[in-house]
Coordinates of C-alpha atoms in Angstrom, one line a residue:
Chain A
M1 CA 1.1 16.7 8.9
S2 CA -2.5 16.7 7.6
V3 CA -4.7 15.3 4.8
T4 CA -7.7 17.5 3.7
R5 CA -10.0 17.2 0.8
R6 CA -12.1 19.5 -1.4
V7 CA -15.0 18.3 -3.5
D8 CA -15.8 20.2 -6.7
E9 CA -19.2 18.9 -7.8
Q10 CA -19.2 21.0 -11.0
K11 CA -16.0 19.6 -12.2
S12 CA -16.8 16.2 -10.7
Q13 CA -13.4 16.3 -9.0
V14 CA -12.1 15.5 -5.6
T15 CA -8.8 17.1 -4.5
I16 CA -6.8 15.6 -1.7
V17 CA -4.3 17.9 -0.2
I18 CA -1.3 16.5 1.7
D19 CA 0.7 18.7 4.1
G20 CA 4.0 17.7 5.7
R21 CA 5.5 14.2 5.5
F22 CA 3.5 11.8 3.3
D23 CA 4.3 8.4 4.9
F24 CA 2.6 5.5 6.6
A25 CA 1.2 7.7 9.4
Q26 CA -1.2 9.2 6.9
H27 CA -2.5 5.9 5.8
K28 CA -5.9 6.0 7.4
A29 CA -6.5 9.8 6.8
F30 CA -5.6 9.4 3.1
R31 CA -7.9 6.4 2.7
D32 CA -10.7 8.2 4.5
A33 CA -10.4 11.1 2.1
Y34 CA -11.7 9.0 -0.8
R35 CA -13.4 5.9 0.4
D36 CA -16.9 7.4 0.4
V37 CA -16.5 9.0 -3.0
D38 CA -18.3 7.6 -6.0
A39 CA -15.3 6.7 -8.2
K40 CA -17.4 6.2 -11.4
R41 CA -18.6 9.8 -11.3
M42 CA -15.6 11.6 -9.9
T43 CA -11.9 12.0 -10.8
F44 CA -9.1 12.6 -8.3
V45 CA -6.4 15.2 -7.8
V46 CA -3.6 14.7 -5.2
D47 CA -2.0 18.0 -4.4
L48 CA 1.5 17.5 -3.1
A49 CA 2.5 21.1 -3.0
G50 CA 2.7 21.1 0.8
A51 CA 4.3 17.6 1.0
S52 CA 7.8 17.7 2.3
Y53 CA 8.7 14.0 1.8
L54 CA 7.3 10.9 0.2
D55 CA 8.3 7.4 1.3
S56 CA 7.6 4.1 -0.4
S57 CA 4.4 3.5 1.6
A58 CA 3.1 6.8 0.3
L59 CA 3.6 5.4 -3.2
G60 CA 1.7 2.4 -2.1
M61 CA -1.2 4.6 -0.9
L62 CA -1.2 6.4 -4.3
L63 CA -1.5 2.9 -5.9
L64 CA -4.5 2.1 -3.7
L65 CA -6.2 5.3 -4.8
R66 CA -5.5 4.5 -8.4
D67 CA -7.0 1.1 -7.9
Y68 CA -10.1 2.6 -6.2
A69 CA -10.4 5.1 -9.2
G70 CA -10.6 2.2 -11.6
G71 CA -6.9 1.5 -12.3
D72 CA -6.8 4.0 -15.1
A73 CA -3.9 6.5 -15.5
T74 CA -6.3 9.3 -16.5
R75 CA -8.5 9.2 -13.4
V76 CA -5.8 10.3 -10.8
S77 CA -3.6 13.4 -11.3
I78 CA -0.8 14.4 -9.0
I79 CA 0.0 18.1 -8.9
G80 CA 2.4 20.5 -7.1
C81 CA 5.4 18.3 -6.7
G82 CA 8.5 19.9 -5.1
E83 CA 12.0 18.7 -6.0
D84 CA 12.3 15.9 -3.4
V85 CA 8.8 14.6 -4.1
R86 CA 9.3 14.7 -7.8
R87 CA 12.6 12.8 -7.5
V88 CA 10.8 9.9 -5.7
L89 CA 8.0 9.8 -8.2
K90 CA 10.4 9.9 -11.1
I91 CA 12.6 7.1 -9.8
A92 CA 9.5 4.9 -9.4
N93 CA 8.4 5.9 -12.9
F94 CA 4.9 6.8 -11.6
E95 CA 4.3 9.1 -14.6
K96 CA 3.3 5.8 -16.3
L97 CA 0.5 5.3 -13.8
F98 CA -0.6 8.8 -13.0
Q99 CA -1.0 12.2 -14.7
L100 CA 1.8 14.2 -13.3
D101 CA 1.8 18.0 -13.8
Chain B
M1 CA 14.0 -8.0 67.4
T2 CA 10.3 -7.4 67.3
T3 CA 8.7 -9.5 64.6
C4 CA 5.1 -9.9 63.7
N5 CA 3.9 -9.2 67.1
S6 CA 1.7 -11.2 69.3
F7 CA 0.6 -8.1 71.1
A8 CA -1.1 -6.6 68.1
N9 CA -2.7 -9.9 67.2
S10 CA -4.1 -10.5 70.6
A11 CA -5.2 -6.9 70.8
S12 CA -7.2 -7.2 67.7
N13 CA -8.5 -10.6 68.6
T14 CA -10.0 -9.3 71.7
S15 CA -11.4 -6.2 70.0
T16 CA -15.0 -6.9 69.3
A17 CA -15.3 -3.7 67.3
S18 CA -12.8 -4.8 64.6
P19 CA -14.6 -4.2 61.3
V20 CA -12.3 -6.1 59.0
I21 CA -10.5 -9.4 59.0
N22 CA -7.1 -9.1 60.7
G23 CA -4.3 -8.9 58.2
A24 CA -6.5 -8.6 55.2
R25 CA -4.9 -5.3 54.2
G26 CA -1.4 -6.8 54.4
C27 CA 1.5 -6.3 56.8
A28 CA 2.5 -2.9 58.3
L29 CA 5.9 -2.2 59.7
I30 CA 6.0 0.3 62.6
V31 CA 9.3 1.9 63.4
D32 CA 9.5 3.9 66.6
D33 CA 11.9 3.9 69.5
E34 CA 9.0 4.7 72.0
P35 CA 7.2 1.4 72.9
S36 CA 4.0 3.2 73.8
N37 CA 3.9 4.9 70.4
R38 CA 4.3 1.5 68.7
R39 CA 1.7 -0.1 70.8
F40 CA -0.8 2.7 70.1
L41 CA -0.3 2.6 66.4
S42 CA -0.3 -1.1 66.3
L43 CA -3.7 -1.3 67.9
M44 CA -5.1 1.2 65.5
L45 CA -3.7 -0.5 62.4
A46 CA -4.8 -3.9 63.6
N47 CA -8.3 -2.5 63.9
E48 CA -8.0 -1.3 60.3
G49 CA -7.2 -4.8 59.1
F50 CA -3.4 -4.8 59.1
R51 CA -1.1 -7.4 60.5
T52 CA 1.7 -5.5 62.3
I53 CA 5.3 -5.9 62.9
E54 CA 7.6 -3.6 64.8
A55 CA 11.1 -2.3 65.0
E56 CA 12.6 0.0 67.7
D57 CA 15.4 1.6 65.7
G58 CA 16.7 2.2 62.2
E59 CA 18.9 -0.9 61.9
Q60 CA 16.2 -3.2 63.1
A61 CA 13.8 -1.6 60.7
V62 CA 16.0 -2.4 57.7
A63 CA 16.5 -6.0 58.9
V64 CA 12.8 -6.6 59.6
F65 CA 11.9 -5.0 56.3
A66 CA 14.2 -7.3 54.4
A67 CA 13.0 -10.4 56.2
E68 CA 9.3 -9.8 56.3
H69 CA 8.5 -7.8 53.1
P70 CA 5.8 -5.6 54.6
D71 CA 3.3 -3.7 52.4
I72 CA 3.5 -0.3 54.2
V73 CA 6.0 1.3 56.6
F74 CA 5.3 3.9 59.3
M75 CA 8.6 5.6 60.2
D76 CA 9.7 7.8 63.1
V77 CA 12.5 10.3 62.4
M78 CA 14.5 10.7 65.6
M79 CA 15.9 7.4 66.8
S80 CA 19.2 6.3 68.2
G81 CA 21.7 4.7 65.7
I82 CA 20.7 5.4 62.1
D83 CA 17.7 7.8 61.9
G84 CA 14.5 7.5 60.0
F85 CA 15.9 9.3 56.9
E86 CA 18.8 6.8 56.6
A87 CA 16.6 3.8 57.4
T88 CA 14.1 4.9 54.7
R89 CA 16.9 5.3 52.2
R90 CA 18.1 1.7 52.9
I91 CA 14.6 0.3 52.9
K92 CA 13.9 1.8 49.5
E93 CA 17.1 0.3 48.2
V94 CA 16.0 -3.1 49.5
A95 CA 12.6 -2.7 47.9
G96 CA 14.1 -1.9 44.5
L97 CA 11.4 -1.5 41.9
T98 CA 8.6 -2.8 44.2
F99 CA 6.8 0.2 45.5
V100 CA 6.3 0.0 49.3
P101 CA 4.9 3.3 50.7
V102 CA 6.9 4.8 53.7
I103 CA 4.9 7.3 55.7
F104 CA 6.9 9.5 58.2
L105 CA 5.3 10.1 61.5
T106 CA 7.3 13.0 63.0
A107 CA 7.3 15.5 65.7
L108 CA 9.3 17.8 63.4
T109 CA 7.3 20.6 62.0
E110 CA 9.7 22.9 60.1
E111 CA 9.2 22.6 56.4
Q112 CA 12.9 21.8 55.9
S113 CA 12.6 18.6 57.9
L114 CA 9.4 17.6 56.1
M115 CA 11.2 18.1 52.8
R116 CA 14.0 15.8 54.0
C117 CA 11.4 13.1 54.6
I118 CA 10.4 13.1 50.9
E119 CA 14.0 13.5 49.7
A120 CA 15.1 10.4 51.8
G121 CA 12.5 8.4 49.7
G122 CA 9.5 8.8 52.0
D123 CA 6.2 9.0 50.2
D124 CA 4.2 11.0 52.7
F125 CA 4.4 12.5 56.2
L126 CA 2.2 13.3 59.2
S127 CA 3.1 15.6 62.0
K128 CA 2.6 14.3 65.5
P129 CA 0.1 14.5 67.1
F130 CA -2.1 13.4 64.3
S131 CA -5.7 12.6 64.1
F132 CA -6.6 9.0 63.5
M133 CA -9.0 9.9 60.6
V134 CA -6.3 11.8 58.8
L135 CA -4.0 8.8 59.2
K136 CA -6.7 6.5 57.8
A137 CA -7.2 8.8 54.8
R138 CA -3.4 8.9 54.1
I139 CA -3.2 5.1 54.3
L140 CA -6.0 4.8 51.8
A141 CA -4.4 7.2 49.4
M142 CA -1.0 5.4 49.6
E143 CA -2.7 2.0 49.1
R144 CA -4.3 3.4 45.9
V145 CA -0.9 4.5 44.6
R146 CA 0.7 1.2 45.6
D147 CA -2.1 -0.8 43.9
L148 CA -1.8 1.2 40.7
Q149 CA 2.0 0.7 40.8
R150 CA 1.5 -3.1 41.3
T151 CA -0.9 -3.3 38.4
I152 CA 1.5 -1.4 36.1
A153 CA 4.4 -3.5 37.3
A154 CA 2.5 -6.7 36.6
K155 CA 1.5 -5.5 33.1
Q156 CA 5.1 -4.4 32.5
Q157 CA 6.4 -7.8 33.4
T158 CA 3.9 -9.5 31.0
L159 CA 4.8 -7.0 28.3
S160 CA 8.6 -7.6 28.8
A161 CA 8.1 -11.3 28.6
L162 CA 6.0 -11.0 25.4
L163 CA 8.5 -8.6 23.8
E164 CA 11.4 -11.0 24.6
Q165 CA 9.5 -13.9 23.1
E166 CA 8.7 -11.8 20.1
R167 CA 12.4 -10.9 19.7
E168 CA 13.4 -14.5 19.8
E169 CA 10.8 -15.6 17.3
Q170 CA 11.8 -12.7 15.0
A171 CA 15.4 -13.6 15.2
L172 CA 14.6 -17.2 14.4
A173 CA 12.3 -16.3 11.5
E174 CA 14.9 -13.9 10.2
R175 CA 17.6 -16.6 10.3
L176 CA 15.4 -19.1 8.4
L177 CA 14.2 -16.5 5.9
S178 CA 17.6 -15.0 5.1
R179 CA 19.2 -18.4 4.7
A180 CA 16.4 -19.6 2.4
V181 CA 16.8 -16.4 0.3
T182 CA 20.6 -16.0 0.2
N183 CA 22.0 -19.6 0.5
R184 CA 22.0 -20.0 -3.3
N185 CA 23.9 -16.8 -3.9
V186 CA 27.2 -17.1 -5.7
A187 CA 30.4 -15.0 -6.1
M188 CA 29.5 -12.9 -3.1
D189 CA 33.2 -12.6 -2.2
R190 CA 33.8 -10.8 -5.5
L191 CA 31.2 -8.0 -4.7
E192 CA 31.8 -5.2 -2.3
R193 CA 28.6 -5.2 -0.3
I194 CA 27.2 -3.3 2.7
Q195 CA 23.7 -4.2 4.0
R196 CA 22.2 -2.5 7.1
P197 CA 18.6 -3.5 7.9
A198 CA 16.6 -0.9 9.9
S199 CA 14.8 -3.7 11.8
V200 CA 15.4 -7.4 12.4
F201 CA 14.2 -8.2 8.9
N202 CA 15.8 -6.7 5.8
G203 CA 13.4 -5.4 3.1
D204 CA 16.5 -4.9 0.9
L205 CA 17.4 -7.9 -1.2
V206 CA 20.7 -9.0 -2.9
L207 CA 20.6 -12.1 -5.2
T208 CA 23.4 -13.5 -7.4
Q209 CA 23.6 -16.5 -9.6
H210 CA 25.7 -17.7 -12.5
L211 CA 24.3 -18.1 -16.0
P212 CA 25.0 -21.3 -17.9
D213 CA 27.6 -19.5 -20.0
G214 CA 29.5 -18.7 -16.8
G215 CA 28.2 -15.1 -16.6
L216 CA 26.8 -13.5 -13.5
R217 CA 23.4 -12.1 -12.8
L218 CA 22.6 -9.8 -9.9
L219 CA 19.4 -8.5 -8.5
V220 CA 19.3 -5.7 -5.9
G221 CA 15.8 -5.0 -4.7
D222 CA 13.9 -2.9 -2.1
F223 CA 10.4 -4.0 -1.0
T224 CA 7.9 -1.3 0.1
G225 CA 8.3 -0.7 3.8
H226 CA 10.6 -2.8 5.9
G227 CA 10.3 -5.5 8.6
L228 CA 8.8 -9.0 8.2
A229 CA 6.0 -7.9 5.7
A230 CA 8.7 -6.6 3.4
A231 CA 11.1 -9.5 3.8
I232 CA 8.7 -12.3 3.3
G233 CA 8.1 -11.4 -0.4
A234 CA 11.8 -12.2 -1.0
L235 CA 11.2 -16.0 -1.0
P236 CA 9.3 -16.4 -4.3
V237 CA 11.6 -13.8 -5.9
A238 CA 14.7 -15.7 -4.9
D239 CA 13.2 -18.9 -6.1
A240 CA 12.3 -17.6 -9.5
F241 CA 15.6 -15.7 -9.9
H242 CA 17.9 -18.7 -9.0
T243 CA 16.0 -21.4 -10.9
M244 CA 15.5 -19.4 -14.1
T245 CA 19.0 -17.9 -14.1
R246 CA 20.6 -21.4 -13.8
K247 CA 18.5 -22.5 -16.7
G248 CA 19.7 -19.6 -18.8
V249 CA 16.4 -17.8 -19.1
N250 CA 16.9 -14.3 -20.4
D251 CA 16.6 -11.1 -18.3
A252 CA 13.2 -10.0 -19.7
R253 CA 11.5 -13.3 -19.0
V254 CA 13.0 -13.5 -15.5
L255 CA 11.7 -10.0 -14.8
A256 CA 8.3 -10.9 -16.3
E257 CA 8.0 -14.0 -14.1
I258 CA 9.0 -12.2 -10.8
N259 CA 6.6 -9.4 -11.7
H260 CA 3.8 -11.8 -12.3
K261 CA 4.4 -13.7 -9.1
L262 CA 4.6 -10.5 -7.0
H263 CA 1.5 -9.1 -8.7
Q264 CA -0.4 -12.3 -7.7
I265 CA 0.7 -12.4 -4.1
L266 CA 1.3 -8.8 -2.9
P267 CA -1.5 -6.4 -2.0
T268 CA -2.0 -3.4 -4.2
D269 CA 0.1 -1.0 -2.2
R270 CA 3.1 -3.3 -2.0
F271 CA 5.8 -3.7 -4.7
L272 CA 9.5 -4.4 -5.2
A273 CA 11.8 -1.8 -6.7
A274 CA 14.6 -3.7 -8.3
S275 CA 17.7 -3.5 -10.5
L276 CA 18.8 -6.5 -12.5
I277 CA 22.1 -6.8 -14.2
S278 CA 23.7 -9.6 -16.1
I279 CA 27.4 -9.8 -17.2
S280 CA 28.1 -12.1 -20.1
G281 CA 30.4 -15.2 -19.6
D282 CA 33.2 -13.6 -21.6
G283 CA 33.0 -10.5 -19.4
E284 CA 32.4 -8.3 -22.5
E285 CA 28.8 -7.2 -22.2
L286 CA 26.6 -5.8 -19.4
R287 CA 22.8 -5.9 -19.6
W288 CA 20.9 -3.7 -17.1
W289 CA 17.4 -3.0 -16.1
N290 CA 16.3 -0.5 -13.4
G291 CA 12.7 -0.6 -12.1
G292 CA 12.2 2.1 -9.5
M293 CA 15.7 1.9 -7.8
P294 CA 18.0 4.9 -7.5
S295 CA 20.3 5.3 -10.5
L296 CA 23.1 2.8 -11.0
W297 CA 26.5 4.5 -11.4
M298 CA 29.2 3.2 -13.7
R299 CA 32.7 4.5 -13.5
R300 CA 34.5 4.0 -16.8
A301 CA 37.8 5.3 -18.2
D302 CA 35.8 8.1 -19.9
G303 CA 33.9 9.2 -16.8
L304 CA 30.8 8.6 -14.8
H305 CA 27.7 7.1 -16.4
E306 CA 24.2 7.1 -14.9
L307 CA 21.9 4.2 -15.4
A308 CA 18.7 5.8 -14.3
S309 CA 15.4 4.0 -13.5
H310 CA 13.5 3.4 -16.7
A311 CA 10.9 0.9 -15.6
L312 CA 8.1 0.6 -13.1
P313 CA 8.8 -1.4 -9.9
L314 CA 7.8 -5.1 -10.0
G315 CA 4.4 -6.3 -8.8
I316 CA 2.4 -3.3 -9.7
L317 CA 1.1 -4.1 -13.2
S318 CA -0.1 -7.6 -14.2
E319 CA 2.4 -7.4 -17.2
L320 CA 5.6 -5.5 -17.7
P321 CA 5.4 -2.9 -20.6
A322 CA 7.4 -4.0 -23.6
C323 CA 9.2 -0.7 -23.8
E324 CA 10.9 -1.3 -20.4
S325 CA 13.2 -4.0 -21.7
P326 CA 16.8 -4.4 -20.4
R327 CA 19.6 -2.3 -22.0
R328 CA 23.1 -3.2 -23.1
V329 CA 26.6 -1.7 -22.5
L330 CA 29.9 -3.1 -23.9
L331 CA 32.3 -3.5 -21.1
R332 CA 35.9 -2.3 -21.0
P333 CA 38.7 -3.2 -18.5
G334 CA 38.5 -1.4 -15.2
D335 CA 34.8 -0.6 -15.4
R336 CA 33.1 -0.6 -12.0
L337 CA 29.4 -0.4 -11.1
L338 CA 27.6 0.9 -7.9
L339 CA 24.1 -0.1 -6.9
T340 CA 22.3 1.5 -3.9
S341 CA 18.9 1.4 -2.3
D342 CA 17.0 4.6 -1.4
G343 CA 17.8 4.1 2.3
L344 CA 21.3 5.3 1.5
L345 CA 20.3 8.4 -0.4
E346 CA 17.6 9.4 2.1
A347 CA 19.6 8.8 5.3
V348 CA 19.3 12.1 7.2
N349 CA 21.8 14.0 9.3
T350 CA 21.0 16.0 12.4
Q351 CA 19.9 18.9 10.2
K352 CA 17.4 16.6 8.4
Q353 CA 19.4 16.8 5.2
M354 CA 19.4 13.7 3.0
F355 CA 22.7 12.1 2.1
V356 CA 21.8 12.6 -1.6
N357 CA 21.8 16.4 -1.1
S358 CA 24.7 16.4 1.2
G359 CA 27.9 14.8 0.0
F360 CA 26.8 11.8 -2.1
I361 CA 27.1 13.5 -5.5
E362 CA 30.6 14.9 -4.6
I363 CA 31.8 11.4 -3.7
L364 CA 30.6 10.1 -7.0
Q365 CA 32.3 12.9 -8.9
N366 CA 35.6 12.2 -7.2
W367 CA 35.4 8.5 -7.9
A368 CA 38.7 7.6 -9.5
F369 CA 38.8 5.2 -12.4
N370 CA 39.4 1.5 -11.5
T371 CA 39.4 2.0 -7.7
P372 CA 36.9 0.8 -5.1
L373 CA 34.4 3.5 -4.0
L374 CA 32.6 1.7 -1.1
P375 CA 35.1 2.4 1.7
T376 CA 34.9 6.2 1.0
L377 CA 31.1 6.0 0.7
V378 CA 30.6 4.2 4.0
K379 CA 32.9 6.6 5.8
A380 CA 31.0 9.6 4.5
L381 CA 27.7 8.0 5.3
D382 CA 28.7 7.2 8.9
A383 CA 29.9 10.8 9.3
H384 CA 26.7 12.1 7.8
S385 CA 24.3 10.0 9.8
A386 CA 26.2 10.0 13.1
E387 CA 23.9 10.2 16.1
M388 CA 20.8 9.5 13.9
E389 CA 18.6 6.5 14.1
Q390 CA 18.5 4.5 10.9
T391 CA 14.9 4.5 9.6
D392 CA 15.2 2.6 6.4
D393 CA 17.2 -0.4 5.1
I394 CA 20.5 0.6 3.5
C395 CA 22.1 -1.4 0.8
M396 CA 25.2 -0.7 -1.3
V397 CA 26.8 -3.1 -3.8
E398 CA 29.9 -2.3 -5.9
I399 CA 31.0 -4.7 -8.6
P400 CA 34.3 -4.7 -10.6
L401 CA 33.0 -5.6 -14.0
D402 CA 35.6 -8.0 -15.2
S403 CA 35.7 -11.6 -16.1
S404 CA 36.9 -12.6 -12.7
L405 CA 33.3 -12.5 -11.7
C406 CA 32.4 -15.2 -14.1
T407 CA 32.9 -18.9 -13.8
I408 CA 33.6 -21.8 -16.1
P409 CA 30.5 -22.5 -18.3
I410 CA 28.4 -25.4 -17.0
L411 CA 29.0 -28.2 -19.5
D412 CA 26.9 -31.0 -18.0
R413 CA 23.3 -29.8 -18.6
E414 CA 20.1 -31.7 -19.1
F415 CA 18.4 -28.8 -20.8
I416 CA 19.0 -27.2 -24.1
P417 CA 22.0 -24.9 -23.8
Q418 CA 21.1 -21.2 -23.5
N419 CA 23.3 -18.4 -22.4
G420 CA 20.5 -16.3 -20.9
W421 CA 21.4 -13.6 -23.3
H422 CA 19.1 -13.6 -26.3

């Protein structure tokens, strides 16, 4: 279980990588990964390739990031979803709120 | 019986060298069948600030211990009657959860015997003859352990009391909340329903109400998270649902109103996944809307139909997108509908497999037309999640979609008649 981030200044992009279960235990680490980022200048990518499971509080955390990024579907992308993670995002219809790969 | 002995008291009273107030360190029980040993130790301990009491054999030791509740015990091993090992066992039983250190003072030296001291419940031992300085050090160490244990025990007691109070308050709040939310529900006896909350409060929600044309509307919802924070949002939802349904307000407007309310009151990361269905008063039409809930499953004569989530959960956007409007199905006799929350699909077995990947689909595929599914489903779930702790609220509702669900249209209305349909 971990949350790490990579900042690409050239692309003005912050990538947040989730490994293991993405649930309420990651709340603080996930928020810490973006709270000091200038949301006007940067866009966000959440990489869920290593995430084994997503619960509804993880969906809530994605909504907080979306809100932080300006509440616009184009500013947060979600990439690398496995079958279980994709199922959860699809049921919640989050493709309407985020760019899903 | 030797009780708190005058000899020790008088000894320490006459001792001008006594550095501490007599009895300030509590009461010490000395168990030894040799009077001179008792007297010697008693003098030393009195000088160290202990009040002392004595016993000359094992039986007396247990009786004195029970009557006087000393703070520390010094135990000889070899005595007539019950020996020091047995006396210690009984003393520890009397002490229960309260930690009273027992230090063996023994002439035995072989390791086997010393081991027996500890096995009998003793906390430390000293081989006779012992130096007074060593005894002082051991007493200090034991007092440290005892004080730590007392601090922990006191905190544990406070914590237990608080937890108990918390449980009672939660149970009361749950009772009030669930009654306020569900007491307006109708036709619940016509639904097959299983609800299993993961905590005292249920984040899963089932609401039913009749429409003015006699039809039935049902909402099955699942708040983000579970517990009190999840359950409390149910109040405004239930209020809007019941009031608007009885007035015949259509599905889309009820959903818009609930969405609006939740968007106003819930923080950004909280929402309500929900399914809303309405059955017309003549039992001929079903209208359904699924915002973020697992697929609804409809078993009809021609097979199984999936009513998948086509809308966002409620409370996320300030207004619901127009394209997410409710959909219609014409009903035929024998149709049945199953609604579930994700707690059912994600219930794991001992191999960490979710129910949705391990049996659920097969059960759906074997669902015979016009027969109840829930008994089979619950049996399979129980077998699947045996020995596992439930981590999310579980909810299942099965509805026979026939006109027996509906009621006689309400004739006496103050408002303009609407059927909640158009």
